[in-house]
Short mmCIF file of C-alpha atoms in Angstrom, two decimals:
data_model
loop_
_atom_site.label_atom_id
_atom_site.label_comp_id
_atom_site.label_asym_id
_atom_site.label_seq_id
_atom_site.Cartn_x
_atom_site.Cartn_y
_atom_site.Cartn_z
CA MET A 1 -10.71 -6.47 -9.82
CA ILE A 2 -8.59 -3.66 -8.25
CA ILE A 3 -6.73 -4.64 -5.03
CA CYS A 4 -5.07 -1.90 -3.02
CA ILE A 5 -2.37 -3.07 -0.64
CA THR A 6 -1.22 -0.39 1.80
CA GLY A 7 0.69 0.26 5.06
CA VAL A 8 3.50 2.40 6.29
CA PRO A 9 7.00 1.83 4.90
CA GLY A 10 8.71 -1.31 6.06
CA VAL A 11 5.71 -3.54 6.82
CA GLY A 12 6.20 -5.81 3.81
CA LYS A 13 3.45 -4.64 1.49
CA SER A 14 5.74 -4.57 -1.62
CA THR A 15 6.94 -8.09 -0.99
CA ILE A 16 3.36 -9.37 -0.45
CA ALA A 17 2.06 -7.38 -3.48
CA LYS A 18 4.80 -8.76 -5.82
CA LYS A 19 4.24 -12.32 -4.74
CA LEU A 20 0.50 -12.08 -4.91
CA ALA A 21 0.66 -10.46 -8.44
CA GLU A 22 2.82 -13.40 -9.67
CA GLN A 23 0.47 -15.96 -8.20
CA ILE A 24 -2.80 -14.51 -9.65
CA GLY A 25 -1.32 -12.93 -12.86
CA ALA A 26 -2.02 -9.39 -11.77
CA VAL A 27 -0.61 -6.17 -13.15
CA LEU A 28 1.19 -4.54 -10.26
CA ILE A 29 1.32 -0.75 -9.81
CA ASP A 30 3.74 0.70 -7.28
CA ILE A 31 1.81 3.94 -6.73
CA TYR A 32 4.86 5.99 -5.67
CA ASP A 33 7.05 4.88 -8.56
CA PHE A 34 4.12 5.37 -10.95
CA ALA A 35 3.78 9.02 -9.74
CA ILE A 36 7.52 9.74 -10.00
CA LYS A 37 7.86 8.16 -13.43
CA ASN A 38 4.91 10.20 -14.77
CA ASN A 39 6.04 13.45 -13.08
CA LEU A 40 2.97 13.60 -10.87
CA TYR A 41 4.56 15.34 -7.99
CA GLU A 42 4.57 18.93 -6.81
CA GLU A 43 8.02 19.12 -5.18
CA TYR A 44 10.61 17.21 -3.26
CA ASP A 45 10.47 17.64 0.56
CA GLU A 46 14.10 17.65 1.71
CA ALA A 47 13.05 17.37 5.41
CA GLU A 48 11.01 14.21 4.86
CA GLN A 49 13.21 12.95 2.01
CA THR A 50 10.23 12.23 -0.23
CA TYR A 51 8.25 13.68 -3.18
CA ILE A 52 5.01 15.48 -2.46
CA ILE A 53 2.60 13.71 -4.86
CA ASP A 54 -0.25 15.48 -6.61
CA GLU A 55 -2.98 12.93 -5.75
CA ASN A 56 -5.64 14.29 -8.09
CA LYS A 57 -3.36 14.11 -11.12
CA LEU A 58 -2.05 10.72 -9.96
CA PHE A 59 -5.35 9.13 -9.56
CA GLN A 60 -6.60 10.47 -12.88
CA GLU A 61 -3.47 9.04 -14.55
CA ILE A 62 -4.06 5.70 -12.82
CA ASP A 63 -7.64 5.69 -14.09
CA ASN A 64 -6.37 6.30 -17.67
CA TYR A 65 -3.69 3.59 -17.34
CA ILE A 66 -6.10 1.02 -15.99
CA LYS A 67 -8.64 1.67 -18.82
CA LYS A 68 -5.92 0.64 -21.21
CA LEU A 69 -5.24 -2.68 -19.46
CA ASN A 70 -6.88 -5.94 -20.31
CA ASN A 71 -6.31 -7.78 -17.12
CA LYS A 72 -8.60 -9.40 -14.65
CA TYR A 73 -6.49 -8.32 -11.60
CA ILE A 74 -4.71 -5.03 -10.82
CA ILE A 75 -2.82 -4.56 -7.68
CA ILE A 76 -1.96 -1.00 -6.52
CA GLU A 77 0.61 -1.02 -3.82
CA GLY A 78 2.08 1.79 -1.72
CA ASN A 79 1.77 3.64 1.54
CA PHE A 80 -1.01 5.80 0.18
CA ALA A 81 -2.63 3.33 -2.21
CA HIS A 82 -5.71 3.23 0.09
CA LEU A 83 -6.54 6.81 -1.05
CA TYR A 84 -7.34 5.54 -4.51
CA ASP A 85 -11.15 5.18 -4.02
CA LYS A 86 -11.84 2.77 -6.87
CA CYS A 87 -10.41 -0.39 -5.30
CA ASP A 88 -12.56 -3.43 -4.89
CA LEU A 89 -10.51 -4.76 -2.01
CA TYR A 90 -8.41 -2.80 0.53
CA ILE A 91 -5.61 -4.60 2.41
CA VAL A 92 -3.71 -2.92 5.21
CA ILE A 93 -0.44 -4.55 6.25
CA LYS A 94 1.06 -3.87 9.68
CA THR A 95 3.82 -5.25 11.85
CA ASP A 96 5.01 -5.13 15.39
CA PRO A 97 6.42 -1.63 16.15
CA ASN A 98 9.74 -3.07 17.37
CA ILE A 99 10.12 -5.04 14.09
CA LEU A 100 9.23 -1.92 12.16
CA TYR A 101 11.86 0.10 14.02
CA GLU A 102 14.50 -2.58 13.09
CA ARG A 103 13.53 -2.65 9.46
CA LEU A 104 13.51 1.11 9.04
CA SER A 105 16.63 1.82 10.99
CA LYS A 106 18.88 -1.11 9.90
CA GLU A 107 17.55 -2.14 6.50
CA ARG A 108 16.59 1.29 5.16
CA ASN A 109 18.65 3.61 7.29
CA TYR A 110 15.82 6.09 7.85
CA PRO A 111 16.47 9.02 10.10
CA TYR A 112 15.00 8.77 13.66
CA ASN A 113 12.19 11.35 12.86
CA LYS A 114 10.93 9.39 9.84
CA ILE A 115 11.05 6.06 11.83
CA PHE A 116 9.04 7.70 14.62
CA THR A 117 6.51 9.20 12.24
CA ASN A 118 5.85 5.86 10.61
CA ILE A 119 5.56 3.96 13.88
CA TRP A 120 3.26 6.64 15.13
CA ALA A 121 1.05 6.47 11.95
CA MET A 122 0.76 2.69 12.17
CA ASN A 123 0.04 2.63 15.91
CA LEU A 124 -2.59 5.38 15.69
CA GLU A 125 -4.19 3.63 12.66
CA VAL A 126 -4.05 6.67 10.40
CA ILE A 127 -4.64 4.50 7.28
CA GLU A 128 -7.60 2.76 8.95
CA ASP A 129 -9.12 6.03 9.96
CA GLU A 130 -8.81 7.33 6.37
CA LEU A 131 -10.40 4.21 4.98
CA GLU A 132 -13.29 4.53 7.48
CA GLU A 133 -13.72 8.16 6.55
CA MET A 134 -13.97 7.03 2.90
CA LYS A 135 -16.58 4.41 4.00
CA LYS A 136 -14.44 1.57 2.62
CA ASP A 137 -14.27 -2.00 3.99
CA TYR A 138 -10.76 -3.24 4.63
CA TYR A 139 -8.79 -6.07 6.03
CA VAL A 140 -5.74 -5.81 8.26
CA PHE A 141 -2.89 -8.47 8.33
CA TYR A 142 0.23 -8.57 10.46
CA ASN A 143 3.53 -9.43 8.78
CA ASN A 144 5.91 -10.07 11.69
CA LYS A 145 7.90 -13.04 10.30
CA GLU A 146 8.74 -14.63 6.99
CA SER A 147 6.12 -17.31 7.31
CA ASP A 148 3.43 -14.63 7.65
CA ILE A 149 3.89 -13.60 4.05
CA ASN A 150 2.54 -16.86 2.54
CA ASN A 151 -0.29 -16.92 5.04
CA ILE A 152 -1.34 -13.37 4.14
CA ILE A 153 -1.23 -14.09 0.46
CA MET A 154 -3.42 -17.20 0.98
CA GLU A 155 -5.92 -15.16 2.93
CA ILE A 156 -5.95 -12.34 0.36
CA LYS A 157 -6.62 -14.93 -2.43
CA ARG A 158 -9.49 -16.30 -0.35
CA LEU A 159 -10.94 -12.75 0.02
CA ILE A 160 -10.62 -12.31 -3.79
CA GLU A 161 -12.38 -15.59 -4.44
CA ASN A 162 -15.19 -14.67 -1.99
CA LYS A 163 -15.63 -11.27 -3.61
CA GLU A 164 -15.82 -12.78 -6.98
CA LYS A 165 -18.46 -15.27 -5.83
CA ALA A 166 -20.46 -12.49 -4.28
CA ASN A 167 -20.60 -10.53 -7.54
#
């Protein structure tokens, strides 16, 4: 089963994905790191301070990588993981915009324009719109405080179990 965990930077998707992977014995793929390590980017965008990823090459390389794995669960995590169209379960992580502002400004030292862009994307549900365009079912969870993390993981495990029973 391939589980995609997505959301804008700073919502806690990496923390949730790592803990979930440990609990269910999943292989964890950080989609951005995977792209960088495998040189699957077109260029570095100085203004946005990020690499521009070649999604076609990236998704082909992920397909090849997954074929070599012998694991029941694979988690693909990152702010554009939802664009990988072969996931069995799509999870969108969000948080309160004020909390996101604090995380991105104080913990990550993002410039104001990058903070604004990510809050805007989360509030306008850009990820959800893309998933709906792809005709994918998805689940949204809010990670506003430390105790939310374990509750979200418990709910994702329940979704996995229900999906397995349905198949």
